[in-house]
Amino acid sequence: MRLIVAQDYNAMSRRAAQMVAKLVRAKPEAAIMVPTGDTPRGFYAELAAIHRRDEFDVSRLRVFQLDEYLGVGARDPNSFQTWITRAFLDPLGIAASRLVRLPGDADDAAAACRAYDERMRSAGGCDIAVLGLGWNGHLGFNEPPADPASPTRVVALSAETVASNGRYWGAGARVPNQALTCGMANILAARHKLVLVSGERKREILRRVVTGPVSPETPATYLKASDQVTVLADAAAWPWPVPEQDKVAADRV
Ligand code: GLP
């Protein structure tokens, strides 16, 4: 695992966008997994800015949705699909047909999850999984305890995750307590994993991921046992010196 600490949120976002733009330029047909949440907003804005300045081909990208609420349809303003469309697909002019959805409104959600893993298989796996870090170390919606071999599936969300995601839904809204998530197996199998971590509120969980043992209780720690992982944090999330074993050449991805 490589830890890169950017001086602030904007620098982290810029750096992440440069990494992903570089990868897409090198492989325009790349399969990319994309997250939602507050953390990646700046990354998407920077990526769109790079694309405006120096257009690179995104017409062949395959975009895999990382997670979705169960029972929430594509047109729901709170769906992750709506979020990804607004933050990523539309600003870069990526056709909706390039998105491999996790359909929260599927009649048979389990079958939809199996179809998603099949699409991943036929894409030849994921070139880069861009990830956020959940409050308890979850990746996507892989809550602890996590099985590193878990497939894409329907999961129950912890009360704390429901509460923490409530900020996106507005006061009084009923936040779903189940979700579809890309499984740990496909996340860990991605050829690059780029984890964005920002702000003081992520400090303790990031420290646990970087310095703690690999444990199902902190799903992101499985990244430590996996190849090609870059954790890109801002200084608010990682105010400490970078541990010697995590120091990296900055431009590896
Ligand atoms: C949610 C999402 C995750 C996301 C995490 C962190 O639970 N399911 O995919 O990475 O929250 O979100 P944020 O970046 O807003 O802290």
Short mmCIF file of C-alpha atoms and ligand atoms in Angstrom, two decimals:
data_model
loop_
_atom_site.label_atom_id
_atom_site.label_comp_id
_atom_site.label_asym_id
_atom_site.label_seq_id
_atom_site.Cartn_x
_atom_site.Cartn_y
_atom_site.Cartn_z
CA MET A 1 0.00 0.00 0.00
CA ARG A 2 1.30 3.40 -0.92
CA LEU A 3 0.28 6.43 1.09
CA ILE A 4 0.48 9.83 -0.55
CA VAL A 5 -0.38 12.84 1.57
CA ALA A 6 -1.45 15.96 -0.30
CA GLN A 7 -1.31 19.31 1.43
CA ASP A 8 -5.04 19.91 1.28
CA TYR A 9 -8.30 18.73 -0.24
CA ASN A 10 -7.80 20.54 -3.54
CA ALA A 11 -4.31 19.13 -4.00
CA MET A 12 -5.62 15.64 -3.22
CA SER A 13 -8.44 16.02 -5.73
CA ARG A 14 -6.11 17.35 -8.41
CA ARG A 15 -3.66 14.56 -7.88
CA ALA A 16 -6.38 11.91 -8.07
CA ALA A 17 -7.74 13.43 -11.27
CA GLN A 18 -4.27 13.46 -12.83
CA MET A 19 -3.78 9.80 -11.97
CA VAL A 20 -7.08 8.74 -13.47
CA ALA A 21 -6.69 10.94 -16.56
CA LYS A 22 -3.27 9.39 -17.14
CA LEU A 23 -4.68 5.90 -16.89
CA VAL A 24 -7.60 6.66 -19.24
CA ARG A 25 -5.27 8.27 -21.79
CA ALA A 26 -3.14 5.13 -21.74
CA LYS A 27 -6.17 2.83 -21.93
CA PRO A 28 -9.30 4.55 -23.29
CA GLU A 29 -11.32 1.36 -22.99
CA ALA A 30 -10.48 1.05 -19.28
CA ALA A 31 -13.01 -0.31 -16.81
CA ILE A 32 -13.30 2.12 -13.92
CA MET A 33 -15.23 1.77 -10.70
CA VAL A 34 -16.45 5.02 -9.21
CA PRO A 35 -17.60 6.07 -5.76
CA THR A 36 -20.08 8.59 -4.44
CA GLY A 37 -19.90 10.60 -1.23
CA ASP A 38 -18.46 13.97 -0.30
CA THR A 39 -14.82 13.05 -0.66
CA PRO A 40 -14.68 12.47 -4.45
CA ARG A 41 -16.57 15.65 -5.44
CA GLY A 42 -13.36 17.64 -5.97
CA PHE A 43 -11.77 14.74 -7.85
CA TYR A 44 -14.66 14.62 -10.33
CA ALA A 45 -14.56 18.41 -10.78
CA GLU A 46 -10.81 18.31 -11.45
CA LEU A 47 -11.17 15.41 -13.87
CA ALA A 48 -13.83 17.34 -15.79
CA ALA A 49 -11.52 20.38 -15.83
CA ILE A 50 -8.63 18.33 -17.24
CA HIS A 51 -11.02 16.92 -19.84
CA ARG A 52 -12.18 20.40 -20.86
CA ARG A 53 -8.60 21.61 -21.26
CA ASP A 54 -7.16 18.61 -22.97
CA GLU A 55 -9.90 16.36 -24.18
CA PHE A 56 -9.15 12.66 -23.88
CA ASP A 57 -11.29 9.91 -25.27
CA VAL A 58 -13.92 8.74 -22.80
CA SER A 59 -16.25 7.21 -25.35
CA ARG A 60 -14.96 3.69 -24.73
CA LEU A 61 -14.73 3.78 -20.94
CA ARG A 62 -16.69 1.22 -18.98
CA VAL A 63 -17.92 2.70 -15.73
CA PHE A 64 -18.93 0.43 -12.87
CA GLN A 65 -21.10 1.80 -10.13
CA LEU A 66 -19.69 0.93 -6.71
CA ASP A 67 -22.87 0.81 -4.67
CA GLU A 68 -26.55 1.77 -4.54
CA TYR A 69 -29.42 1.87 -2.10
CA LEU A 70 -31.89 -0.97 -2.33
CA GLY A 71 -35.33 0.17 -3.46
CA VAL A 72 -34.04 3.42 -4.91
CA GLY A 73 -34.60 3.80 -8.63
CA ALA A 74 -32.36 5.44 -11.21
CA ARG A 75 -34.53 8.56 -11.38
CA ASP A 76 -34.62 9.09 -7.65
CA PRO A 77 -32.62 12.25 -6.88
CA ASN A 78 -31.02 10.42 -3.95
CA SER A 79 -29.84 7.45 -5.96
CA PHE A 80 -26.13 6.98 -6.39
CA GLN A 81 -26.76 6.60 -10.09
CA THR A 82 -28.18 10.14 -10.21
CA TRP A 83 -25.17 11.28 -8.20
CA ILE A 84 -22.65 9.66 -10.55
CA THR A 85 -24.45 10.98 -13.61
CA ARG A 86 -24.39 14.53 -12.27
CA ALA A 87 -20.83 14.48 -10.91
CA PHE A 88 -19.04 12.30 -13.44
CA LEU A 89 -20.86 11.09 -16.55
CA ASP A 90 -22.46 14.37 -17.64
CA PRO A 91 -19.50 16.71 -17.00
CA LEU A 92 -17.23 14.42 -19.04
CA GLY A 93 -19.83 13.66 -21.69
CA ILE A 94 -19.83 9.92 -20.96
CA ALA A 95 -22.91 8.22 -22.41
CA ALA A 96 -25.29 6.71 -19.86
CA SER A 97 -24.98 3.42 -21.75
CA ARG A 98 -21.33 3.16 -20.60
CA LEU A 99 -22.46 2.81 -16.97
CA VAL A 100 -22.81 -0.68 -15.53
CA ARG A 101 -25.48 -0.01 -12.96
CA LEU A 102 -26.28 -1.55 -9.65
CA PRO A 103 -30.03 -1.20 -10.08
CA GLY A 104 -31.56 -0.48 -6.70
CA ASP A 105 -35.03 -0.87 -8.17
CA ALA A 106 -34.49 -4.28 -9.80
CA ASP A 107 -37.29 -6.81 -9.28
CA ASP A 108 -34.64 -9.38 -8.45
CA ALA A 109 -31.75 -7.55 -6.83
CA ALA A 110 -29.74 -10.72 -6.22
CA ALA A 111 -29.92 -11.59 -9.93
CA ALA A 112 -28.90 -8.01 -10.79
CA CYS A 113 -25.85 -8.40 -8.55
CA ARG A 114 -24.88 -11.62 -10.29
CA ALA A 115 -25.30 -9.91 -13.67
CA TYR A 116 -23.03 -7.09 -12.48
CA ASP A 117 -20.26 -9.55 -11.56
CA GLU A 118 -20.73 -11.21 -14.94
CA ARG A 119 -20.31 -7.82 -16.68
CA MET A 120 -17.14 -7.31 -14.64
CA ARG A 121 -15.86 -10.71 -15.72
CA SER A 122 -16.55 -10.05 -19.37
CA ALA A 123 -14.87 -6.65 -19.10
CA GLY A 124 -11.74 -8.53 -18.01
CA GLY A 125 -11.90 -7.07 -14.50
CA CYS A 126 -11.54 -3.54 -13.35
CA ASP A 127 -8.54 -1.38 -14.29
CA ILE A 128 -9.02 1.09 -11.46
CA ALA A 129 -11.34 1.18 -8.49
CA VAL A 130 -11.63 4.67 -7.08
CA LEU A 131 -12.85 4.36 -3.50
CA GLY A 132 -13.83 6.41 -0.50
CA LEU A 133 -13.33 5.28 3.06
CA GLY A 134 -16.41 4.69 5.18
CA TRP A 135 -16.61 5.86 8.78
CA ASN A 136 -15.97 2.27 9.99
CA GLY A 137 -13.56 1.29 7.24
CA HIS A 138 -16.19 0.03 4.84
CA LEU A 139 -15.49 0.06 1.12
CA GLY A 140 -18.55 0.64 -1.03
CA PHE A 141 -21.13 -0.78 1.33
CA ASN A 142 -19.06 -3.75 2.44
CA GLU A 143 -19.71 -3.36 6.13
CA PRO A 144 -17.71 -5.14 8.83
CA PRO A 145 -17.23 -7.98 9.30
CA ALA A 146 -16.27 -8.28 5.65
CA ASP A 147 -15.35 -11.37 3.68
CA PRO A 148 -12.56 -10.53 1.22
CA ALA A 149 -14.04 -13.03 -1.25
CA SER A 150 -17.55 -11.60 -1.10
CA PRO A 151 -19.41 -11.20 -4.39
CA THR A 152 -21.60 -8.28 -5.37
CA ARG A 153 -24.73 -8.63 -3.28
CA VAL A 154 -27.49 -7.09 -1.22
CA VAL A 155 -26.32 -6.05 2.24
CA ALA A 156 -27.80 -4.68 5.42
CA LEU A 157 -26.42 -1.32 6.52
CA SER A 158 -25.47 -0.66 10.10
CA ALA A 159 -27.50 1.92 11.99
CA GLU A 160 -24.42 4.15 12.10
CA THR A 161 -23.91 3.99 8.34
CA VAL A 162 -27.58 4.84 7.79
CA ALA A 163 -27.19 7.76 10.20
CA SER A 164 -23.95 8.95 8.65
CA ASN A 165 -25.44 8.84 5.13
CA GLY A 166 -28.52 10.66 6.36
CA ARG A 167 -26.77 13.96 5.66
CA TYR A 168 -27.29 13.41 1.94
CA TRP A 169 -31.02 12.81 2.29
CA GLY A 170 -32.18 15.86 4.17
CA ALA A 171 -34.05 16.15 7.43
CA GLY A 172 -36.91 13.74 8.02
CA ALA A 173 -36.11 11.46 5.06
CA ARG A 174 -36.13 7.69 5.57
CA VAL A 175 -32.69 6.50 4.53
CA PRO A 176 -32.74 2.91 3.19
CA ASN A 177 -31.14 0.37 5.48
CA GLN A 178 -30.20 -2.05 2.71
CA ALA A 179 -28.00 -1.58 -0.30
CA LEU A 180 -26.34 -3.29 -3.25
CA THR A 181 -22.58 -3.22 -3.18
CA CYS A 182 -19.81 -4.38 -5.43
CA GLY A 183 -18.26 -7.18 -3.42
CA MET A 184 -14.85 -7.15 -1.81
CA ALA A 185 -13.63 -9.74 -4.34
CA ASN A 186 -14.02 -7.42 -7.32
CA ILE A 187 -12.78 -4.39 -5.44
CA LEU A 188 -9.62 -6.18 -4.34
CA ALA A 189 -9.11 -7.69 -7.79
CA ALA A 190 -9.03 -4.27 -9.48
CA ARG A 191 -5.65 -3.69 -11.08
CA HIS A 192 -5.31 -0.35 -9.29
CA LYS A 193 -7.08 0.76 -6.16
CA LEU A 194 -7.12 4.50 -5.45
CA VAL A 195 -8.58 5.41 -2.07
CA LEU A 196 -9.41 9.05 -1.38
CA VAL A 197 -9.48 10.13 2.24
CA SER A 198 -10.07 13.66 3.39
CA GLY A 199 -10.62 15.58 6.58
CA GLU A 200 -10.15 15.28 10.26
CA ARG A 201 -13.24 13.10 10.64
CA LYS A 202 -11.41 10.31 8.77
CA ARG A 203 -8.21 10.57 10.81
CA GLU A 204 -8.81 7.74 13.25
CA ILE A 205 -10.19 5.26 10.75
CA LEU A 206 -7.36 6.03 8.33
CA ARG A 207 -4.82 5.48 11.06
CA ARG A 208 -6.44 2.14 11.84
CA VAL A 209 -6.27 1.16 8.15
CA VAL A 210 -2.63 2.19 7.70
CA THR A 211 -1.18 1.00 11.00
CA GLY A 212 -3.58 -1.69 12.22
CA PRO A 213 -3.70 -5.40 11.41
CA VAL A 214 -5.64 -6.79 8.45
CA SER A 215 -9.03 -7.56 9.90
CA PRO A 216 -12.59 -8.27 8.74
CA GLU A 217 -13.64 -5.69 11.32
CA THR A 218 -12.03 -2.96 9.21
CA PRO A 219 -12.73 -3.97 5.62
CA ALA A 220 -10.31 -1.45 4.07
CA THR A 221 -7.40 -3.19 5.80
CA TYR A 222 -7.69 -5.96 3.18
CA LEU A 223 -6.14 -3.44 0.80
CA LYS A 224 -2.88 -3.91 2.68
CA ALA A 225 -2.72 -7.49 1.50
CA SER A 226 -3.46 -6.47 -2.08
CA ASP A 227 -1.25 -5.11 -4.87
CA GLN A 228 -1.36 -1.70 -6.47
CA VAL A 229 -3.08 0.29 -3.76
CA THR A 230 -2.66 4.03 -3.46
CA VAL A 231 -4.18 5.80 -0.51
CA LEU A 232 -4.33 9.48 -1.36
CA ALA A 233 -5.10 11.48 1.75
CA ASP A 234 -5.04 15.14 2.60
CA ALA A 235 -3.03 16.46 5.52
CA ALA A 236 -6.17 16.88 7.61
CA ALA A 237 -6.76 13.13 7.41
CA TRP A 238 -3.08 12.20 7.81
CA PRO A 239 -1.27 14.88 9.86
CA TRP A 240 1.56 12.53 10.79
CA PRO A 241 4.79 11.63 8.99
CA VAL A 242 4.29 8.94 6.36
CA PRO A 243 5.48 5.56 7.69
CA GLU A 244 8.68 4.47 5.98
CA GLN A 245 7.17 1.31 4.46
CA ASP A 246 4.32 3.30 2.89
CA LYS A 247 6.49 5.97 1.27
CA VAL A 248 6.21 5.93 -2.49
CA ALA A 249 7.41 7.43 -5.65
CA ALA A 250 4.63 9.92 -6.17
CA ASP A 251 3.82 9.10 -9.75
CA ARG A 252 3.41 5.35 -9.70
CA VAL A 253 -0.23 5.21 -10.82
C1 GLP B 1 -20.77 5.79 1.88
C2 GLP B 1 -20.54 5.07 0.56
C3 GLP B 1 -19.09 4.79 0.33
C4 GLP B 1 -18.29 6.06 0.58
C5 GLP B 1 -18.40 6.41 2.03
C6 GLP B 1 -17.60 7.65 2.41
O1 GLP B 1 -21.10 4.94 2.90
N1 GLP B 1 -21.26 3.85 0.45
O2 GLP B 1 -18.91 4.32 -0.98
O3 GLP B 1 -16.97 5.85 0.22
O4 GLP B 1 -19.75 6.64 2.34
O5 GLP B 1 -18.29 8.80 2.03
P1 GLP B 1 -17.71 10.25 2.22
O6 GLP B 1 -16.71 10.43 1.16
O7 GLP B 1 -18.91 11.16 2.03
O8 GLP B 1 -17.15 10.31 3.59
#
